[in-house]
Amino acid sequence: MGLTDQPISVSKPTVAIAGAGGYVGRWFIYHFRHKYNIIALSRKKVKDNPYPEVTWKQVELYSISSTIEVLKEVDVAIYLVHSMNASTRLNQGSFEDTDLLLADNFSRAAHLNKVKQIIYLGGLLPKETGETLSRHLKSRLEVEQTLGSRSAKLTAIRASIIVGPGGSSFDMIKNLVTNLPVLMCPQWTESLTQPISLRDTLEIIDTCVGNEHLYGEAIEIGNPEVISYRKMLELTAKAMDKKRWVFSVPVFSLGLSKLWVGFFGESPPQLVSPLVESLKHTLTVSEELKFQEKHIDYLSYEESVRVALDSDVRPEIPSFYPLDKEKNTVRSIQRMANPNGESATWVAHRYNIWLPTFFKFWINGKLLDSGDIVFFLLWSKKPMLQLTMIPDRSEENRQLFYISGGWLVKRFDHGWLEFRGVLDNRYIISAIHEFVPRLPWLIYVNTQAKIHLWVMNRFKKYLENRLN
């Protein structure tokens, strides 16, 4: 790869990596495990750690308290999390809202632990004025804004495709070249970008760690060569010594393109879909945001491909224990517009008033002396749902309730409901986490789960009508 271990300093910064088991995280650990005190964060508990100098900690990034715990005494946090796979059997929430909530958790935890800097590896943004961002790129920008919204200073690194051994984007290109002797490419493959080698990306991230000159800055990175995605396919075929006929056609729809790339690129939908949606943009480095802190002898795309193909070095990956979790758990995340900037406390209070009113012929709500909120069916004295507010973990812009009882609930010690303001309170997120339903699973999925989404959408419209 061309990177060497750095000299060990007397006082090494402590660097936590969220997403440590991913592509960039694994390589960063491999190259810099002696330069920094690295805390690698993973949802699963490590069974066998190949690098004793690296500390692995188990974390649930959906939980603020869990995230706070693992960021204690951390100087710099590197955030490499994108669209995490669901940790529950049913996940009702878009990837944008999920990523926004996770980033807000991380920002809050970093603030409470007085973390000096967060480094976020996101994506290049379009240069066309007035261009509507794809869902994927809009989400990346929202995550960037959220991570930088509190006391930890954000260094946002925006990159195009990172080319290196084991990288999912490069593997997708390599698989397309391997599987297709004729590459009939959609028109979006003519879009321009500036891919960057893994080696150069890691060097830039290393330069950013603890660098006060880059606190509060967004930088864009890419090798100086501006090429199209079609050209990338041609150069990859050349490096692989495969003769391929590559040409563009205007007939592929976005949906067909996703199927084409997913099937022949041997890539999962969660990778293909956001990537293809973003490729309609020109994603090149802005001159004013170009990384200039250090001279980088950039590898060209063709050189990067040859390194990726020829490398016989792979970072060792620890083995993990399987997750110990309740089988039938549910997470449901909804975002609601908040044009008047109302607090999460206000919204939570309105919800507790609105729900019995909306279901006035079915549901009655009651505030107990203990402070718990209980919902009953009108003809029943047995609570259907009981919520216990947690004052010491709530604040004006986050209200937290444990799901503590009711005949709709199987476990009273597991799930929680929250309302929180995000992105300077432009939105309110309502989320249920780790809820364990009492109903049999198939019945729950086809009844209570659908009713919950319908109710939250009605509440969302209620707020919009009330606030406008």
Coordinates of C-alpha atoms in Angstrom, one line a residue:
M1 CA 0.0 0.0 0.0
G2 CA 3.0 2.3 0.4
L3 CA 2.2 3.5 3.9
T4 CA 4.5 2.7 6.8
D5 CA 3.9 2.6 10.5
Q6 CA 4.7 6.0 12.1
P7 CA 7.1 6.6 14.9
I8 CA 5.5 6.1 18.3
S9 CA 5.1 9.4 20.2
V10 CA 5.4 9.8 23.9
S11 CA 1.9 10.9 24.3
K12 CA -0.3 9.3 21.7
P13 CA -3.8 10.7 20.9
T14 CA -6.7 8.4 21.7
V15 CA -8.7 7.9 18.5
A16 CA -12.1 6.1 18.4
I17 CA -13.3 4.7 15.1
A18 CA -17.0 4.2 14.6
G19 CA -17.3 1.7 11.7
A20 CA -14.0 0.1 12.6
G21 CA -14.9 -3.2 11.0
G22 CA -15.6 -1.6 7.6
Y23 CA -13.2 -1.1 4.6
V24 CA -11.6 2.2 5.5
G25 CA -11.7 1.5 9.3
R26 CA -9.8 -1.8 8.9
W27 CA -7.1 -0.3 6.8
F28 CA -6.7 2.7 9.1
I29 CA -6.2 0.4 12.1
Y30 CA -3.7 -1.7 10.1
H31 CA -1.5 1.2 9.2
F32 CA -1.8 3.5 12.3
R33 CA -2.3 1.1 15.2
H34 CA 1.1 2.1 16.6
K35 CA 0.8 5.8 16.0
Y36 CA -2.5 6.2 18.0
N37 CA -4.2 4.7 20.9
I38 CA -7.1 3.2 18.8
I39 CA -10.5 2.3 20.2
A40 CA -12.3 0.3 17.6
L41 CA -16.1 0.4 18.0
S42 CA -18.3 -2.5 17.0
R43 CA -21.8 -3.6 17.6
K44 CA -20.6 -7.2 18.3
K45 CA -18.3 -8.2 21.1
V46 CA -14.8 -9.2 20.0
K47 CA -13.8 -12.8 20.5
D48 CA -10.3 -12.8 19.0
N49 CA -8.4 -9.5 18.6
P50 CA -5.5 -9.8 16.0
Y51 CA -3.9 -6.5 17.2
P52 CA -3.4 -6.5 21.0
E53 CA -2.4 -2.8 20.8
V54 CA -6.0 -1.9 19.6
T55 CA -8.9 -1.8 22.1
W56 CA -12.2 -3.1 20.8
K57 CA -15.3 -1.9 22.5
Q58 CA -18.9 -3.0 22.0
V59 CA -21.4 -0.2 21.3
E60 CA -25.0 0.2 20.2
L61 CA -24.9 3.5 18.3
Y62 CA -28.7 3.7 18.5
S63 CA -28.3 4.2 22.2
I64 CA -26.9 7.5 23.4
S65 CA -25.9 6.0 26.8
S66 CA -23.9 3.2 25.1
T67 CA -22.2 5.7 22.7
I68 CA -21.3 8.0 25.7
E69 CA -19.7 5.1 27.5
V70 CA -17.3 4.2 24.6
L71 CA -16.2 7.8 23.9
K72 CA -14.9 8.4 27.4
E73 CA -11.4 9.9 27.3
V74 CA -11.3 10.0 23.5
D75 CA -9.5 12.9 21.8
V76 CA -10.5 12.3 18.2
A77 CA -13.5 10.3 16.8
I78 CA -13.5 9.0 13.2
Y79 CA -17.0 8.5 12.0
L80 CA -17.2 5.9 9.1
V81 CA -20.9 4.9 9.6
H82 CA -23.2 4.9 6.6
S83 CA -26.7 3.3 6.5
M84 CA -26.1 0.7 9.2
N85 CA -27.8 -2.6 8.8
A86 CA -30.8 -3.0 11.1
S87 CA -30.1 -4.6 14.5
T88 CA -33.8 -5.5 14.8
R89 CA -36.0 -7.9 13.0
L90 CA -38.3 -5.1 11.8
N91 CA -36.9 -1.7 11.0
Q92 CA -39.5 0.9 10.0
G93 CA -37.4 3.9 8.9
S94 CA -35.6 5.3 5.8
F95 CA -31.8 5.2 5.6
E96 CA -31.8 9.0 5.7
D97 CA -33.7 9.2 9.0
T98 CA -31.7 6.3 10.5
D99 CA -28.3 7.9 9.6
L100 CA -29.5 11.3 10.9
L101 CA -30.5 9.8 14.3
L102 CA -27.2 7.9 14.6
A103 CA -25.2 11.0 13.8
D104 CA -27.1 13.0 16.4
N105 CA -26.4 10.3 19.0
F106 CA -22.7 10.4 18.1
S107 CA -22.6 14.2 18.2
R108 CA -24.3 14.3 21.6
A109 CA -22.0 11.7 23.1
A110 CA -18.9 13.4 21.7
H111 CA -20.1 16.7 23.2
L112 CA -20.7 15.2 26.6
N113 CA -17.2 13.6 26.6
K114 CA -15.5 16.8 25.4
V115 CA -14.1 15.0 22.3
K116 CA -12.0 17.6 20.6
Q117 CA -12.6 16.6 17.0
I118 CA -14.8 14.4 14.8
I119 CA -13.5 13.3 11.4
Y120 CA -16.3 12.3 9.0
L121 CA -15.7 10.6 5.7
G122 CA -18.6 11.5 3.4
G123 CA -19.2 12.1 -0.3
L124 CA -18.4 14.8 -2.9
L125 CA -21.3 17.1 -3.6
P126 CA -22.5 18.2 -7.0
K127 CA -21.1 21.4 -8.6
E128 CA -24.1 22.2 -10.7
T129 CA -25.9 25.3 -9.2
G130 CA -29.4 24.5 -8.1
E131 CA -29.0 20.7 -8.7
T132 CA -31.3 18.6 -6.6
L133 CA -29.2 16.2 -4.4
S134 CA -29.8 12.5 -4.6
R135 CA -31.2 11.0 -1.4
H136 CA -27.8 9.5 -0.7
L137 CA -25.8 12.8 -1.1
K138 CA -28.5 14.8 0.8
S139 CA -28.2 12.3 3.7
R140 CA -24.4 12.5 3.7
L141 CA -24.7 16.3 4.0
E142 CA -27.2 16.1 6.8
V143 CA -24.9 13.7 8.7
E144 CA -22.0 16.2 8.2
Q145 CA -24.1 19.1 9.5
T146 CA -25.3 17.1 12.5
L147 CA -21.9 15.8 13.5
G148 CA -20.6 19.4 13.5
S149 CA -23.5 20.9 15.4
R150 CA -22.0 20.7 18.9
S151 CA -18.7 21.4 20.7
A152 CA -16.6 18.7 19.0
K153 CA -14.9 20.3 16.0
L154 CA -15.8 18.6 12.7
T155 CA -13.4 17.9 9.9
A156 CA -15.6 16.7 7.0
I157 CA -13.7 14.8 4.3
R158 CA -15.7 14.5 1.1
A159 CA -14.5 11.8 -1.3
S160 CA -15.6 10.1 -4.5
I161 CA -15.0 6.4 -5.1
I162 CA -12.1 5.1 -2.9
V163 CA -10.0 2.6 -4.9
G164 CA -8.2 -0.1 -3.0
P165 CA -8.1 -3.8 -2.2
G166 CA -11.3 -5.0 -0.7
G167 CA -13.3 -1.8 -1.3
S168 CA -16.9 -2.4 -2.1
S169 CA -17.2 0.3 -4.8
F170 CA -14.0 -0.9 -6.6
D171 CA -15.1 -4.6 -6.2
M172 CA -18.4 -3.7 -8.0
I173 CA -16.5 -2.2 -10.9
K174 CA -14.1 -5.2 -11.0
N175 CA -17.0 -7.6 -11.0
L176 CA -18.8 -5.8 -13.9
V177 CA -15.6 -6.1 -16.0
T178 CA -15.1 -9.7 -15.0
N179 CA -18.7 -10.8 -15.7
L180 CA -19.5 -8.8 -18.9
P181 CA -17.5 -9.1 -22.1
V182 CA -19.7 -6.3 -23.5
L183 CA -20.4 -3.4 -21.2
M184 CA -23.5 -1.6 -22.5
C185 CA -23.4 1.4 -20.1
P186 CA -26.3 3.7 -19.1
Q187 CA -25.8 7.4 -20.0
W188 CA -24.9 8.2 -16.4
T189 CA -21.6 6.5 -16.8
E190 CA -20.5 9.6 -18.8
S191 CA -20.7 11.6 -15.6
L192 CA -17.3 12.9 -14.3
T193 CA -15.7 12.3 -11.0
Q194 CA -12.3 12.1 -9.3
P195 CA -11.7 8.7 -7.7
I196 CA -8.9 8.5 -5.1
S197 CA -6.7 5.6 -4.0
L198 CA -7.1 4.1 -0.5
R199 CA -3.5 4.9 0.2
D200 CA -4.0 8.6 -0.4
T201 CA -7.3 8.6 1.5
L202 CA -5.6 7.1 4.6
E203 CA -2.8 9.6 4.4
I204 CA -5.2 12.5 4.3
I205 CA -7.3 11.1 7.2
D206 CA -4.0 10.7 9.2
T207 CA -3.1 14.3 8.4
C208 CA -6.5 15.5 9.7
V209 CA -6.2 13.7 13.1
G210 CA -5.8 16.4 15.8
N211 CA -4.9 19.1 13.1
E212 CA -6.4 22.3 14.5
H213 CA -6.0 24.0 11.1
L214 CA -8.7 21.7 9.8
Y215 CA -11.1 22.1 12.7
G216 CA -14.5 23.2 11.5
E217 CA -13.5 22.6 7.8
A218 CA -14.9 20.7 4.9
I219 CA -12.3 19.4 2.5
E220 CA -12.8 17.6 -0.8
I221 CA -10.4 14.9 -2.0
G222 CA -9.6 13.1 -5.2
N223 CA -6.7 12.5 -7.5
P224 CA -6.3 15.4 -10.0
E225 CA -7.4 13.2 -12.9
V226 CA -11.0 13.9 -13.9
I227 CA -12.6 10.9 -15.6
S228 CA -16.0 9.4 -16.4
Y229 CA -17.3 6.2 -14.9
R230 CA -17.2 4.6 -18.3
K231 CA -13.5 5.4 -18.5
M232 CA -13.0 3.8 -15.1
L233 CA -14.5 0.6 -16.5
E234 CA -12.2 0.8 -19.5
L235 CA -9.1 1.4 -17.4
T236 CA -10.1 -1.4 -15.0
A237 CA -10.4 -3.8 -17.9
K238 CA -7.0 -2.8 -19.2
A239 CA -5.4 -3.3 -15.8
M240 CA -7.1 -6.7 -15.6
D241 CA -5.8 -7.5 -19.1
K242 CA -9.3 -8.2 -20.3
K243 CA -10.6 -7.1 -23.7
R244 CA -14.0 -5.4 -23.2
W245 CA -16.2 -3.4 -25.5
V246 CA -17.5 -0.5 -23.5
F247 CA -20.1 1.9 -24.9
S248 CA -23.0 4.1 -23.6
V249 CA -26.7 3.8 -24.4
P250 CA -29.5 6.2 -23.4
V251 CA -32.2 3.6 -22.8
F252 CA -31.4 2.4 -19.2
S253 CA -33.8 3.7 -16.6
L254 CA -32.6 4.3 -13.0
G255 CA -34.4 1.2 -11.8
L256 CA -33.0 -1.0 -14.6
S257 CA -29.5 0.4 -13.9
K258 CA -29.7 -0.7 -10.3
L259 CA -30.7 -4.2 -11.4
W260 CA -27.9 -4.3 -14.0
V261 CA -25.2 -3.0 -11.6
G262 CA -26.4 -5.1 -8.7
F263 CA -26.6 -8.4 -10.6
F264 CA -23.4 -8.2 -12.7
G265 CA -21.5 -6.2 -10.1
E266 CA -22.4 -8.8 -7.4
S267 CA -23.3 -6.0 -5.0
P268 CA -26.1 -5.7 -2.4
P269 CA -29.0 -3.3 -3.0
Q270 CA -28.0 -1.1 0.0
L271 CA -24.7 -0.3 -1.8
V272 CA -26.0 -0.1 -5.4
S273 CA -29.1 2.0 -5.0
P274 CA -27.5 5.1 -3.4
L275 CA -24.5 4.9 -5.6
V276 CA -26.4 4.7 -8.9
E277 CA -28.8 7.5 -7.7
S278 CA -25.8 9.8 -7.1
L279 CA -24.0 9.1 -10.4
K280 CA -26.2 11.4 -12.3
H281 CA -24.2 14.3 -10.7
T282 CA -20.8 15.6 -11.7
L283 CA -18.8 14.8 -8.5
T284 CA -15.5 16.6 -8.8
V285 CA -13.3 18.5 -6.3
S286 CA -13.9 22.2 -5.7
E287 CA -10.8 24.3 -6.0
E288 CA -11.7 26.3 -2.9
L289 CA -12.3 23.1 -0.8
K290 CA -9.4 21.1 -2.2
F291 CA -7.1 19.4 0.4
Q292 CA -3.9 21.5 0.6
E293 CA -2.7 20.9 4.2
K294 CA 0.0 18.5 2.9
H295 CA 1.5 17.6 -0.5
I296 CA 0.1 14.3 -1.7
D297 CA 1.8 12.4 -4.5
Y298 CA -1.6 11.1 -5.8
L299 CA -1.9 7.8 -7.5
S300 CA -3.8 7.9 -10.8
Y301 CA -6.9 5.8 -11.2
E302 CA -5.0 3.2 -13.3
E303 CA -2.2 3.1 -10.7
S304 CA -4.8 2.7 -7.9
V305 CA -6.4 -0.2 -9.8
R306 CA -3.1 -2.0 -10.2
V307 CA -2.3 -1.6 -6.5
A308 CA -5.7 -2.9 -5.6
L309 CA -5.4 -5.9 -8.0
D310 CA -1.8 -6.8 -7.1
S311 CA -2.0 -6.3 -3.3
D312 CA -1.6 -9.5 -1.4
V313 CA -1.9 -7.7 2.0
R314 CA -5.2 -7.7 3.8
P315 CA -5.8 -6.3 7.3
E316 CA -6.7 -9.1 9.8
I317 CA -10.3 -8.9 11.0
P318 CA -11.2 -9.9 14.6
S319 CA -13.7 -12.6 15.2
F320 CA -16.9 -11.6 17.0
Y321 CA -19.4 -13.3 19.3
P322 CA -22.9 -13.4 17.9
L323 CA -25.2 -10.7 19.0
D324 CA -27.1 -11.6 22.2
K325 CA -30.5 -10.0 21.5
E326 CA -34.2 -10.5 21.7
K327 CA -35.4 -12.3 18.6
N328 CA -38.5 -10.3 17.7
T329 CA -37.5 -6.7 18.2
V330 CA -38.8 -3.6 16.3
R331 CA -37.3 -0.2 15.6
S332 CA -39.4 2.5 14.0
I333 CA -38.0 6.0 13.1
Q334 CA -40.0 8.8 11.6
R335 CA -39.0 12.4 10.8
M336 CA -41.4 15.3 11.1
A337 CA -41.0 18.8 9.8
N338 CA -40.8 21.4 12.5
P339 CA -41.0 24.8 10.7
N340 CA -41.7 26.8 13.9
G341 CA -38.8 25.2 15.8
E342 CA -40.9 23.8 18.6
S343 CA -39.0 21.8 21.2
A344 CA -39.1 18.0 21.5
T345 CA -40.7 18.5 24.9
W346 CA -43.6 20.4 23.3
V347 CA -44.0 17.8 20.6
A348 CA -44.0 14.9 23.0
H349 CA -46.6 16.6 25.2
R350 CA -48.8 17.2 22.1
Y351 CA -48.5 13.6 21.1
N352 CA -49.7 12.4 24.5
I353 CA -52.7 14.7 24.2
W354 CA -53.4 14.1 20.5
L355 CA -53.3 10.3 20.6
P356 CA -56.4 9.8 22.8
T357 CA -58.2 12.7 21.0
F358 CA -57.5 11.1 17.6
F359 CA -58.8 7.7 18.8
K360 CA -61.5 9.3 21.0
F361 CA -63.9 6.4 20.5
W362 CA -61.2 3.8 21.2
I363 CA -58.4 5.0 23.5
N364 CA -58.2 7.0 26.7
G365 CA -55.0 8.5 28.0
K366 CA -54.1 9.0 31.7
L367 CA -51.3 10.7 33.5
L368 CA -50.5 8.7 36.7
D369 CA -49.2 10.3 40.0
S370 CA -45.9 8.5 39.3
G371 CA -45.6 10.6 36.1
D372 CA -46.2 7.5 33.9
I373 CA -48.5 7.9 30.9
V374 CA -50.9 5.1 30.4
F375 CA -53.2 4.4 27.4
F376 CA -56.3 2.2 27.7
L377 CA -59.0 0.9 25.4
L378 CA -62.2 2.6 26.5
W379 CA -63.9 -0.6 27.5
S380 CA -60.8 -2.0 29.4
K381 CA -59.2 -1.2 32.7
K382 CA -56.0 -3.0 31.7
P383 CA -53.3 -0.7 30.2
M384 CA -52.5 -1.4 26.6
L385 CA -49.3 0.7 26.7
Q386 CA -47.5 2.4 29.6
L387 CA -44.7 4.9 29.2
T388 CA -42.3 6.0 31.9
M389 CA -40.5 9.3 31.4
I390 CA -36.8 9.3 32.3
P391 CA -36.1 12.9 33.6
D392 CA -32.3 12.5 34.1
R393 CA -31.9 11.4 30.5
S394 CA -34.3 13.9 28.9
E395 CA -33.9 17.6 28.1
E396 CA -35.8 20.3 26.3
N397 CA -34.8 18.9 22.9
R398 CA -35.0 15.2 23.7
Q399 CA -37.7 13.4 25.6
L400 CA -37.1 9.8 26.6
F401 CA -39.7 7.3 27.7
Y402 CA -39.2 3.7 28.7
I403 CA -41.9 1.3 27.4
S404 CA -42.7 0.0 30.8
G405 CA -46.0 -1.9 30.6
G406 CA -49.2 -2.7 28.7
W407 CA -50.7 -5.8 27.2
L408 CA -49.3 -4.9 23.7
V409 CA -45.7 -5.3 25.2
K410 CA -43.9 -8.6 25.8
R411 CA -40.9 -7.2 27.6
F412 CA -41.1 -4.2 30.0
D413 CA -37.3 -3.8 30.4
H414 CA -36.2 -3.5 26.8
G415 CA -37.7 -0.8 24.6
W416 CA -37.9 3.0 24.6
L417 CA -39.7 5.8 22.8
E418 CA -38.1 9.2 22.2
F419 CA -38.8 12.5 20.6
R420 CA -35.8 14.7 19.6
G421 CA -35.0 17.8 17.7
V422 CA -32.3 17.5 15.0
L423 CA -30.6 19.9 12.5
D424 CA -31.2 23.0 14.6
N425 CA -34.7 21.8 15.4
R426 CA -35.8 21.9 11.7
Y427 CA -37.1 18.4 12.2
I428 CA -38.4 16.3 15.1
I429 CA -37.5 12.6 15.1
S430 CA -39.9 10.2 16.7
A431 CA -38.4 6.7 17.3
I432 CA -39.3 3.5 19.0
H433 CA -36.3 1.3 19.8
E434 CA -36.0 -2.4 20.7
F435 CA -39.7 -2.8 21.2
V436 CA -40.8 -6.4 21.8
P437 CA -44.5 -7.0 20.8
R438 CA -46.7 -9.5 22.6
L439 CA -48.7 -10.4 19.5
P440 CA -47.4 -13.3 17.4
W441 CA -45.0 -12.0 14.9
L442 CA -47.0 -12.4 11.7
I443 CA -50.0 -10.9 13.3
Y444 CA -48.0 -8.0 14.6
V445 CA -46.3 -7.2 11.3
N446 CA -49.7 -7.1 9.5
T447 CA -51.6 -5.2 12.1
Q448 CA -50.0 -3.3 14.9
A449 CA -46.9 -2.4 12.9
K450 CA -48.9 -1.0 10.0
I451 CA -51.2 0.9 12.4
H452 CA -48.2 2.5 14.1
L453 CA -46.9 3.8 10.8
W454 CA -50.4 5.1 9.9
V455 CA -50.7 6.8 13.3
M456 CA -47.3 8.5 13.1
N457 CA -48.1 9.8 9.6
R458 CA -51.4 11.2 10.9
F459 CA -49.5 12.9 13.8
K460 CA -47.0 14.3 11.3
K461 CA -49.8 15.9 9.3
Y462 CA -51.4 17.2 12.5
L463 CA -48.2 18.9 13.4
E464 CA -47.8 20.4 9.9
N465 CA -51.3 21.8 10.0
R466 CA -51.0 23.1 13.5
L467 CA -47.6 24.8 12.9
N468 CA -48.3 26.4 9.5

